[in-house]
Coordinates of C-alpha atoms and ligand atoms in Angstrom, one line a residue:
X1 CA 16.6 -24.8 -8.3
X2 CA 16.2 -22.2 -6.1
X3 CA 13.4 -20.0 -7.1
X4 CA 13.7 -15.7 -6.7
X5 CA 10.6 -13.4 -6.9
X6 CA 11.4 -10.0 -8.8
X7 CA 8.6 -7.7 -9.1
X8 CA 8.8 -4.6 -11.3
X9 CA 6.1 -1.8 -10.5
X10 CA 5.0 0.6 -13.4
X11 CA 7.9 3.0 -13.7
X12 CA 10.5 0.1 -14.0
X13 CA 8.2 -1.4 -17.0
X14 CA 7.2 2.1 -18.3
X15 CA 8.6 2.2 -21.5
X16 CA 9.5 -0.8 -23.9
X17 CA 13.6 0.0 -23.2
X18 CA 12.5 -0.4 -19.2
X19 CA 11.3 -3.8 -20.3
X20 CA 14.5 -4.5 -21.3
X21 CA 16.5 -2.8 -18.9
X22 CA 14.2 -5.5 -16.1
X23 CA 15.0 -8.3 -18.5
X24 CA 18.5 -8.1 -17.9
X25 CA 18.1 -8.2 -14.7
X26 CA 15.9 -11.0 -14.8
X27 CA 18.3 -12.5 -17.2
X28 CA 21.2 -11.9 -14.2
X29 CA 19.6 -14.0 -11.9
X30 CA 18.8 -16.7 -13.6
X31 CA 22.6 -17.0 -14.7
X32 CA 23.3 -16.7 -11.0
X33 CA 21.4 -20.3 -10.7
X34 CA 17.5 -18.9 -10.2
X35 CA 14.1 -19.9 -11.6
X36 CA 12.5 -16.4 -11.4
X37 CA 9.3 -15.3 -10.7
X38 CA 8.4 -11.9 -12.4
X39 CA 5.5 -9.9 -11.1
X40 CA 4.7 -7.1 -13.4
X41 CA 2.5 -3.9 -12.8
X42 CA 1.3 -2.4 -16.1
X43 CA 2.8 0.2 -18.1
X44 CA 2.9 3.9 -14.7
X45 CA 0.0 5.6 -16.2
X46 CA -2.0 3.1 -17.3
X47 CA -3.8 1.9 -14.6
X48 CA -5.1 5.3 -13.7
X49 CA -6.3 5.9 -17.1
X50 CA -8.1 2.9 -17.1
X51 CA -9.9 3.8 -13.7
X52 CA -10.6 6.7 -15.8
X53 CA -12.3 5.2 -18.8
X54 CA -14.4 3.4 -16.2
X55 CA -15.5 5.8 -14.2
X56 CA -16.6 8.0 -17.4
X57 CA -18.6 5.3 -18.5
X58 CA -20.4 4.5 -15.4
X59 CA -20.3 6.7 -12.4
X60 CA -21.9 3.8 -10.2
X61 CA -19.8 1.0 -12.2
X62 CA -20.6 -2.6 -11.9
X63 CA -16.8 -3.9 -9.7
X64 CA -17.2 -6.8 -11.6
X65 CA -16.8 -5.2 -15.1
X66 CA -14.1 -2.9 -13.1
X67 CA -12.0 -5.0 -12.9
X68 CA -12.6 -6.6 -16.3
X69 CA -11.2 -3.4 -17.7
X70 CA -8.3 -2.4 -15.1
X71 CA -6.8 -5.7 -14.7
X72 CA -5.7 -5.5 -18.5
X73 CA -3.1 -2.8 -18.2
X74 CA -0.7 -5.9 -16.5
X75 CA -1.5 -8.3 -19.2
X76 CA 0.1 -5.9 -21.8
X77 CA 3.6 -5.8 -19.6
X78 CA 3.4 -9.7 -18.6
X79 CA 3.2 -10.8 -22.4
X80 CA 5.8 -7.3 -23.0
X81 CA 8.2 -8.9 -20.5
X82 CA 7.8 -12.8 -22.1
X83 CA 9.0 -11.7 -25.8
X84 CA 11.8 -9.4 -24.3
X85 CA 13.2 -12.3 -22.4
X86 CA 12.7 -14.5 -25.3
X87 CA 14.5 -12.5 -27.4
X88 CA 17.4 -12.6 -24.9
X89 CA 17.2 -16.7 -25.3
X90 CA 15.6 -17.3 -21.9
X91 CA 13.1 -19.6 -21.8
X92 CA 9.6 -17.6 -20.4
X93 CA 6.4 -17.2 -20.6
X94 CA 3.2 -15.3 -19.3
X95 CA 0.6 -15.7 -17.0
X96 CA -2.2 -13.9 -16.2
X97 CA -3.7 -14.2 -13.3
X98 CA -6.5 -16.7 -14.0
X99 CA -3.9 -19.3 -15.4
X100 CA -2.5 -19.7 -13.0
X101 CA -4.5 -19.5 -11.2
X102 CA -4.6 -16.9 -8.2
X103 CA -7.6 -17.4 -6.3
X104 CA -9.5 -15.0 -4.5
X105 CA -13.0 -14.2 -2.5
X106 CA -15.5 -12.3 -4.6
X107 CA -14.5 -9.1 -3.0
X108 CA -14.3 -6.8 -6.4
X109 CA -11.4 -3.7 -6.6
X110 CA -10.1 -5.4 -3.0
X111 CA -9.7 -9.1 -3.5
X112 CA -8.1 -10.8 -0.9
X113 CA -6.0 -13.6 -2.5
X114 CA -7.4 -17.3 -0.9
X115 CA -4.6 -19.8 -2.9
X116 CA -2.3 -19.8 -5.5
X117 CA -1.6 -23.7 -6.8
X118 CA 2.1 -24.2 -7.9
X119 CA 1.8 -27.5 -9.6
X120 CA 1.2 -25.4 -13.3
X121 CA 4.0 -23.3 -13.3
X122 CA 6.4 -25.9 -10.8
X123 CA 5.6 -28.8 -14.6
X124 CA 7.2 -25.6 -16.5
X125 CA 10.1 -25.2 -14.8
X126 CA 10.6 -28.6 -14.5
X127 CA 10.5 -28.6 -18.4
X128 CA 13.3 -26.2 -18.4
X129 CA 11.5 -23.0 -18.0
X130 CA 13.7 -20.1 -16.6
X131 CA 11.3 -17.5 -15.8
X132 CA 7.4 -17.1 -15.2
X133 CA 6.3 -13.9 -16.0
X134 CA 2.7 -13.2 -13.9
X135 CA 0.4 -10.3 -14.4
X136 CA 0.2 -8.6 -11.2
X137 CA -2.5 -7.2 -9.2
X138 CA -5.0 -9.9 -10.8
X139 CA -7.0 -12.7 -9.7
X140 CA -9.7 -15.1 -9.9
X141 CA -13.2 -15.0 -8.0
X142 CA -14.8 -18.6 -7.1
X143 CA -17.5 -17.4 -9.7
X144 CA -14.8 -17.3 -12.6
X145 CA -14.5 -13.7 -12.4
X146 CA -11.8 -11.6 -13.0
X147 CA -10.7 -9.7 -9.7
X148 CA -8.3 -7.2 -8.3
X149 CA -6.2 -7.0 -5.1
X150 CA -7.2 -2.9 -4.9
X151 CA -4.5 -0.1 -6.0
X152 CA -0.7 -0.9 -5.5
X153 CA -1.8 -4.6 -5.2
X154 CA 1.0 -6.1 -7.3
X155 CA 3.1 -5.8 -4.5
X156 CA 1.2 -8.2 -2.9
X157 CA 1.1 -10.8 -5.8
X158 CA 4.8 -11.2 -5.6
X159 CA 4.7 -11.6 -1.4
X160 CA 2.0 -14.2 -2.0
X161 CA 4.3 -15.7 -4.9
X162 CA 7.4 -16.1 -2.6
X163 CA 5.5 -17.3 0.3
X164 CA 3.3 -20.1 -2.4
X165 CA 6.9 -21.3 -3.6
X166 CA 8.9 -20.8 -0.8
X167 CA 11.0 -18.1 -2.6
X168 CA 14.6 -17.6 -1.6
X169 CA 13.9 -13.5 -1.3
X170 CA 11.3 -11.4 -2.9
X171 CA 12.8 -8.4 -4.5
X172 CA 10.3 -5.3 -4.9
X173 CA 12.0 -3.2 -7.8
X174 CA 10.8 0.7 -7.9
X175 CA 11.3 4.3 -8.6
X176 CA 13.6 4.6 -5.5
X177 CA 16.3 2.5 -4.1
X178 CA 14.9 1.6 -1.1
X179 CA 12.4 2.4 2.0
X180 CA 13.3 5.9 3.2
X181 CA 12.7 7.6 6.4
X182 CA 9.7 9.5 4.9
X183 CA 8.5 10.3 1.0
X184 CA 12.1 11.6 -0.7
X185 CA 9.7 13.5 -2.7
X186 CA 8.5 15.5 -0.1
X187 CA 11.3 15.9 1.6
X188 CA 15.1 15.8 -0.2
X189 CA 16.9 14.6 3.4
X190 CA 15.1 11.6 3.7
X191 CA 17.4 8.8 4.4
X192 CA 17.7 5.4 3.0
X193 CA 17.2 3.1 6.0
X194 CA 19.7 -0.2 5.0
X195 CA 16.6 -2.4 7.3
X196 CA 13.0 -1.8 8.3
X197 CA 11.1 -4.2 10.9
X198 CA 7.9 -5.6 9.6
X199 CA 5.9 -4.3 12.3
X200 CA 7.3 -0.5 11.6
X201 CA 6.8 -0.8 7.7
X202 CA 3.1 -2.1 7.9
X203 CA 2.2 1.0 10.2
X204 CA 4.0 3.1 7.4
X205 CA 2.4 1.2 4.4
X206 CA -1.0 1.6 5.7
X207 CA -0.6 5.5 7.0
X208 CA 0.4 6.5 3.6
X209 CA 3.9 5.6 2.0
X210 CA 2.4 3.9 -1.0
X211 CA 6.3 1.9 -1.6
X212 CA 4.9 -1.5 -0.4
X213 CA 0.9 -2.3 -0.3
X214 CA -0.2 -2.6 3.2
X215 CA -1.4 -5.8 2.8
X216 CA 2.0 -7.0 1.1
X217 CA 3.7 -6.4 4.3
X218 CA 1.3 -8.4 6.1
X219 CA 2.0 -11.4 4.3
X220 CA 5.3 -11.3 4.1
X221 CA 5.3 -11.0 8.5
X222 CA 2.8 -13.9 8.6
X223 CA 5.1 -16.3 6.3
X224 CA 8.2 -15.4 6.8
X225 CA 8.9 -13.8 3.4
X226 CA 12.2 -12.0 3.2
X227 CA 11.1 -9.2 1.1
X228 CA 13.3 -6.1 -0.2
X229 CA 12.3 -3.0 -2.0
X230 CA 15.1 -1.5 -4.5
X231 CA 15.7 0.5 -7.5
X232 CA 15.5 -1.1 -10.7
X233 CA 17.4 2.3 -12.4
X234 CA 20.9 1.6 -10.2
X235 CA 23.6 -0.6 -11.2
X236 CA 23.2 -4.3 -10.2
X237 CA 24.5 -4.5 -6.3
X238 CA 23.5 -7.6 -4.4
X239 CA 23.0 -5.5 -1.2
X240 CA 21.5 -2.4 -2.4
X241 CA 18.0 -1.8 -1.2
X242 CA 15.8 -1.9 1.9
X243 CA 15.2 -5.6 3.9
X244 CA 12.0 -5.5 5.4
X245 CA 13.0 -8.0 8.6
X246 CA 12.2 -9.1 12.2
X247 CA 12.6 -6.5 15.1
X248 CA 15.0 -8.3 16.3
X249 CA 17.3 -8.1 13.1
X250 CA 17.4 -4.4 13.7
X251 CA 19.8 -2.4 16.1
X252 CA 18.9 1.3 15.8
X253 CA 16.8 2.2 18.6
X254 CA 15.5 5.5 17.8
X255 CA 12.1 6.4 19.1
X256 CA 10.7 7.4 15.8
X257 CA 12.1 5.9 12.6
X258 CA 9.9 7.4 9.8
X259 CA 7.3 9.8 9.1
X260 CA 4.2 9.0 6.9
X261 CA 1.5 11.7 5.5
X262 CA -1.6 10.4 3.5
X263 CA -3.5 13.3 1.6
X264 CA -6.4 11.5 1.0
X265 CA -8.0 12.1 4.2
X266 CA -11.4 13.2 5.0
X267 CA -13.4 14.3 8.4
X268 CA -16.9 14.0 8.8
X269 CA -19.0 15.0 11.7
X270 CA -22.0 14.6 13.3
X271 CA -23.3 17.3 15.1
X272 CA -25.6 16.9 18.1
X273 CA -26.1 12.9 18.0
X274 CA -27.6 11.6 21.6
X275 CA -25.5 10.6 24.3
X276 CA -26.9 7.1 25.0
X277 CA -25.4 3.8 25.2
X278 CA -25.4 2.3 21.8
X279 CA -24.8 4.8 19.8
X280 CA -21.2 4.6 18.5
X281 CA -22.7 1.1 17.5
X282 CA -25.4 2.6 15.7
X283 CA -23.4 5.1 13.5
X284 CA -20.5 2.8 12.8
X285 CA -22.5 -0.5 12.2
X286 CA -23.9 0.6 9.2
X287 CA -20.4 2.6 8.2
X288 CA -18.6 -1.0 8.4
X289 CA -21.5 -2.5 6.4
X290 CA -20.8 0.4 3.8
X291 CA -17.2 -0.7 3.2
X292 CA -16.2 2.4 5.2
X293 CA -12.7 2.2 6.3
X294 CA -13.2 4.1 9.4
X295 CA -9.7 5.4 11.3
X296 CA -10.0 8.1 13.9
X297 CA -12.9 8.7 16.4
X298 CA -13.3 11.1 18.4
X299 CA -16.5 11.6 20.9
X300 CA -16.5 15.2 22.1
X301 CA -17.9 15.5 25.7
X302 CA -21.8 15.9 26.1
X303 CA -24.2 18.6 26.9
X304 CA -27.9 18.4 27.5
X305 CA -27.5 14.6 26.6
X306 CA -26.3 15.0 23.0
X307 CA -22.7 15.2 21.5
X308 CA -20.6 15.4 18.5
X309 CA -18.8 12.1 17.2
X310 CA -16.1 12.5 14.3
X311 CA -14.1 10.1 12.2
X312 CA -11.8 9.7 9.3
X313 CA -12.1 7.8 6.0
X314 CA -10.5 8.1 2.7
X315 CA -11.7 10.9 0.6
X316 CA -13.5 8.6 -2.0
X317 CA -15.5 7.3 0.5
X318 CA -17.0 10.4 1.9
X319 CA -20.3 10.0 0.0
X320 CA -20.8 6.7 0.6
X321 CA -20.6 7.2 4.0
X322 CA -23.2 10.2 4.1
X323 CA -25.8 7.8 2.2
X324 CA -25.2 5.4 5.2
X325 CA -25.5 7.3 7.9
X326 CA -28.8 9.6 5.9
X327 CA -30.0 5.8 5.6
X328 CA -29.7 5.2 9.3
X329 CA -31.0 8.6 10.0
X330 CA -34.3 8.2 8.0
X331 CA -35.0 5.1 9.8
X332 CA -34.3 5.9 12.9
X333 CA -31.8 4.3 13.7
X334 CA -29.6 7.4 14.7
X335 CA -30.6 11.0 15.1
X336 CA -28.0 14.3 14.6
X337 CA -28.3 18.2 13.8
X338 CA -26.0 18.2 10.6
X339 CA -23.2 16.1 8.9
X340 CA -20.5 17.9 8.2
X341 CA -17.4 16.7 6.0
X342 CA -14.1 17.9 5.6
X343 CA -12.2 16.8 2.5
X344 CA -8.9 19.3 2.7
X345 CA -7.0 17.3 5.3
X346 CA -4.0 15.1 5.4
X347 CA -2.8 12.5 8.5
X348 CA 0.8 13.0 9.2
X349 CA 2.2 10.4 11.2
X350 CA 5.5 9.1 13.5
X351 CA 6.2 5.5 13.4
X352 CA 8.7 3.7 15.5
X353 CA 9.0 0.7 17.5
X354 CA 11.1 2.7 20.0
X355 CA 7.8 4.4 21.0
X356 CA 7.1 1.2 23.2
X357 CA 10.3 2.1 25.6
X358 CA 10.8 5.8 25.4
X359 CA 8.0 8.3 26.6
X360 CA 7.3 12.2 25.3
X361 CA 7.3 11.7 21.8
X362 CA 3.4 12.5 21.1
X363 CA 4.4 16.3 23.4
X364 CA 7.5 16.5 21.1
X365 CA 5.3 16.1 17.8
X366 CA 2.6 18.3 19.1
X367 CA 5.1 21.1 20.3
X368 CA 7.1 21.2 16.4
X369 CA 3.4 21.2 15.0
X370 CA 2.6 24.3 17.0
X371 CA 5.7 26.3 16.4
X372 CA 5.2 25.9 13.1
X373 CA 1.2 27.3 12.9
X374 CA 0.0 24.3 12.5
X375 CA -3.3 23.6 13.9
X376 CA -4.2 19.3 14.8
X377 CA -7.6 18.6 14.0
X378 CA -7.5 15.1 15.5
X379 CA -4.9 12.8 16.8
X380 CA -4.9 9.0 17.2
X381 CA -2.1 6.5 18.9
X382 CA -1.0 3.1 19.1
X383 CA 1.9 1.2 20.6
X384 CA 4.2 2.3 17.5
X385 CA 2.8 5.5 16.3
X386 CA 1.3 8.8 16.4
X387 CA -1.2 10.5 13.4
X388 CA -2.3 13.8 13.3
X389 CA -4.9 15.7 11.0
X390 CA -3.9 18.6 9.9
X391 CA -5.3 20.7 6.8
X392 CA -3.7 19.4 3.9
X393 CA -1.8 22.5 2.6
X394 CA 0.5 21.7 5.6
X395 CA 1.0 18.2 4.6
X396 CA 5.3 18.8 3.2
X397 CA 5.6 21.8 6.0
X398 CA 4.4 19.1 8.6
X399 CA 6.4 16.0 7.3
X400 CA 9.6 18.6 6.6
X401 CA 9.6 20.1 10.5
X402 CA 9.1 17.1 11.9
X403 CA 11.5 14.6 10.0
X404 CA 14.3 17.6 11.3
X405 CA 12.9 17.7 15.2
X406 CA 13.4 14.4 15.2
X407 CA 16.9 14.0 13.5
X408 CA 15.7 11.0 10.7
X409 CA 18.4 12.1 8.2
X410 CA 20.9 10.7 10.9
X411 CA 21.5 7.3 11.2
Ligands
LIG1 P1 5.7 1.2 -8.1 O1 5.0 1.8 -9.3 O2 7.1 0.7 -8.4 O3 4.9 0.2 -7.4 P2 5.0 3.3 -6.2 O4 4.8 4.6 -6.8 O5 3.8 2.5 -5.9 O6 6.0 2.5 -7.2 O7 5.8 3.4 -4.9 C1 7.1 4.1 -4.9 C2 6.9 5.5 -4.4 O8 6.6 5.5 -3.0 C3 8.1 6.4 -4.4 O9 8.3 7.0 -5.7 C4 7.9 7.4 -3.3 O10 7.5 8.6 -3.8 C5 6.8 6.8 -2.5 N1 7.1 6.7 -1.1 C6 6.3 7.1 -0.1 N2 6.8 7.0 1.1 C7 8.1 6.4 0.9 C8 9.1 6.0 1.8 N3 9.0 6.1 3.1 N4 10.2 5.4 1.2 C9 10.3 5.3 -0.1 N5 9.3 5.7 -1.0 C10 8.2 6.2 -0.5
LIG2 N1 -1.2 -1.3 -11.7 C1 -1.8 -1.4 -10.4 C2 -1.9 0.0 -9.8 O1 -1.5 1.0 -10.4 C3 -1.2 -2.4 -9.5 C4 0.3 -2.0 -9.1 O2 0.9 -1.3 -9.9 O3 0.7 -2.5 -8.1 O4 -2.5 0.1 -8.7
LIG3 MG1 3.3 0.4 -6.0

């Protein structure tokens, strides 16, 4: 039999009637001639509440016992979604992520899965299983510890899935029917785009548009997954939804294709840090030990022999990356006047594979931002795309301007 991937994130498994509204399309497939694959998320809500508990109970939590505790919400849905599809006569049953069991490194709240074995659930469909229903978002540490793949990581379960058992299609059922030209929550004239190239939807995945998990879109590009994102609220269409495909699959050639912001940007700087060689080593070596996920640099010219170096990082790292640098300060490592942070920014950013071939797109973005007041704190670029920081109370003005200079609601 062939074998289909559906994963349903929280908002399609919400409420016990979502259950059953997912079932049925579960139950649609496997009439259709599948052996499905469910991923679940846990009940929208639930995970964040659970991060809550945690972090009320221990500021400086052990990640091990993290995990423990958020990993749960998906065992709830994944047993949920078992008995639902019983009760519609299809033969299921739940896994959670250590039965399966879904390997990973040690790497606590940011696993990276290493294997999944088929052989356990391959013997149950063989026995005349029709779905497996898998707890998403959880793993299994080589100590026998309970890990997860960090926030949104379900997403990445069911990629991993379809590549392990060479999945017909994995189908990413959400809150919206597809991937959009930017957030249709911040702005209404988004546009549905019918296909997205790999390379475009990883830049927009990781700059902010939380739809797919960045690291789901990497593994579907490095095994070939054919992976589509689609509403599980519409009426059953077999074409409705985004493809995430190869560039060469696609035929619009617009220089920008879709506009990402991120709020959860921060800025620090050091001021007055010596000008010598080794010293962007010296402040970002112990950042990367830190788990800092640096992004921007900038190195502002010198004067006297010292300078000022700024970066980004996600807001919830900001402290973690003043104890590193204090640390490398009091031993000597690095010297500077003050560190200052900035924790009211957001990084808007243009992404579009047409930005190889056609020039003046980083002037246009720059010029829209400055009619409209907006000031650019820092700017970074790479072959396919442009980011800004702004402060983050122009995060929708910035994303709204822009997605109209550059005509996205047109296909
Ligand atoms: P799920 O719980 O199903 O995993 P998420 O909340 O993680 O859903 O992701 C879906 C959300 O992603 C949408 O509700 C939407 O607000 C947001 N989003 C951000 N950027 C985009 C985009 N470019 N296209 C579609 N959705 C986007
Ligand atoms: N429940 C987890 C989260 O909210 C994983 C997921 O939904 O993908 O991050
Ligand atoms: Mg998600």
């Amino acid at each position: 039999m062939p074998i289909l991937v559906m994963k349903f994130g929280g908002t399609s498994v919400a409420t016990l009637d979502r259950i059953k509204r997912a079932a049925k399309r579960v139950g649609r497939e496997v009439a259709n001639g599948y052996d499905v694959i469910v991923i679940v998320s846990a009940m929208s809500g639930e995970t964040n509440k659970l991060v809550g508990y945690v972090g009320e109970t221990s500021p400086m939590y052990d990640a091990r016992e993290y995990d423990a505790v958020v990993s749960s919400g998906e065992n709830v849905t994944a047993g949920l979604m078992a008995l639902t599809l019983q009760e519609m006569d299809i033969p299921a049953r739940s896994w959670q992520g250590w039965q399966v069991p879904l390997k990973t490194n040690s790497a606590h709240g940011a696993a990276r899965i290493e294997e999944i074995p088929t052989d356990n659930i391959v013997a149950k469909f063989d026995e005349g299983m029709k779905v497996a229903v898998v707890a998403g978002f959880q793993g299994i540490s080589p100590e026998g510890r309970i890990t997860t793949l960090g926030r949104g990581g379900s997403d990445t379960t069911a990629v991993a899935f379809a590549a392990a058992f060479d999945a017909e299609r994995c189908d990413i059922y959400t809150d919206v029917d597809g991937v959009y030209t930017t957030d249709p929550r911040i702005e209404s004239k988004a546009r549905k785009m019918e296909k997205i190239a790999f390379e475009e939807m990883l830049e927009l995945a990781s700059l902010g548009a939380k739809v797919l998990q960045t690291r789901s879109v990497e593994l579907a590009m490095r095994f070939g997954v054919r992976l589509r994102v689609l509403s599980s609220f519409e009426e059953y269409d077999p074409n409705a939804g985004t493809l995430i495909c190869a560039e060469e699959d696609i035929v619009e050639n617009k220089p920008v294709s879709g506009v990402a912001a991120s709020r959860e940007e921060a800025k620090m700087t050091l001021v007055s840090v010596a000008d010598r060689p080794g010293i962007a080593a010296a402040i970002f070596g112990p950042l990367a030990e830190s788990g800092i996920n640096v992004d921007m640099i900038i190195q502002n010219i010198s004067e006297d022999g010292r300078t000022d170096m700024t970066f980004s990082c996600p807001t919830d790292q900001v402290e973690r990356a003043r104890s590193a640098l204090d640390g490398a300060k009091e031993r000597g490592e690095i010297n500077f006047a003050e560190l200052l942070s900035d924790t009211e920014v957001a990084k808007i950013s243009l992404v579009g594979i047409g930005m190889r071939s056609q020039s003046g797109v980083a002037a246009k973005m720059f010029k829209v931002l400055s009619d409209e007041g907006i000031n650019i704190k820092v700017i970074a670029t790479s072959e396919i795309k442009i980011s800004v920081l702004v402060d983050r109370k122009y995060t929708e003005l910035a994303v709204q301007s822009l997605h109209d200079a550059f005509e996205l609601e047109k296909a």
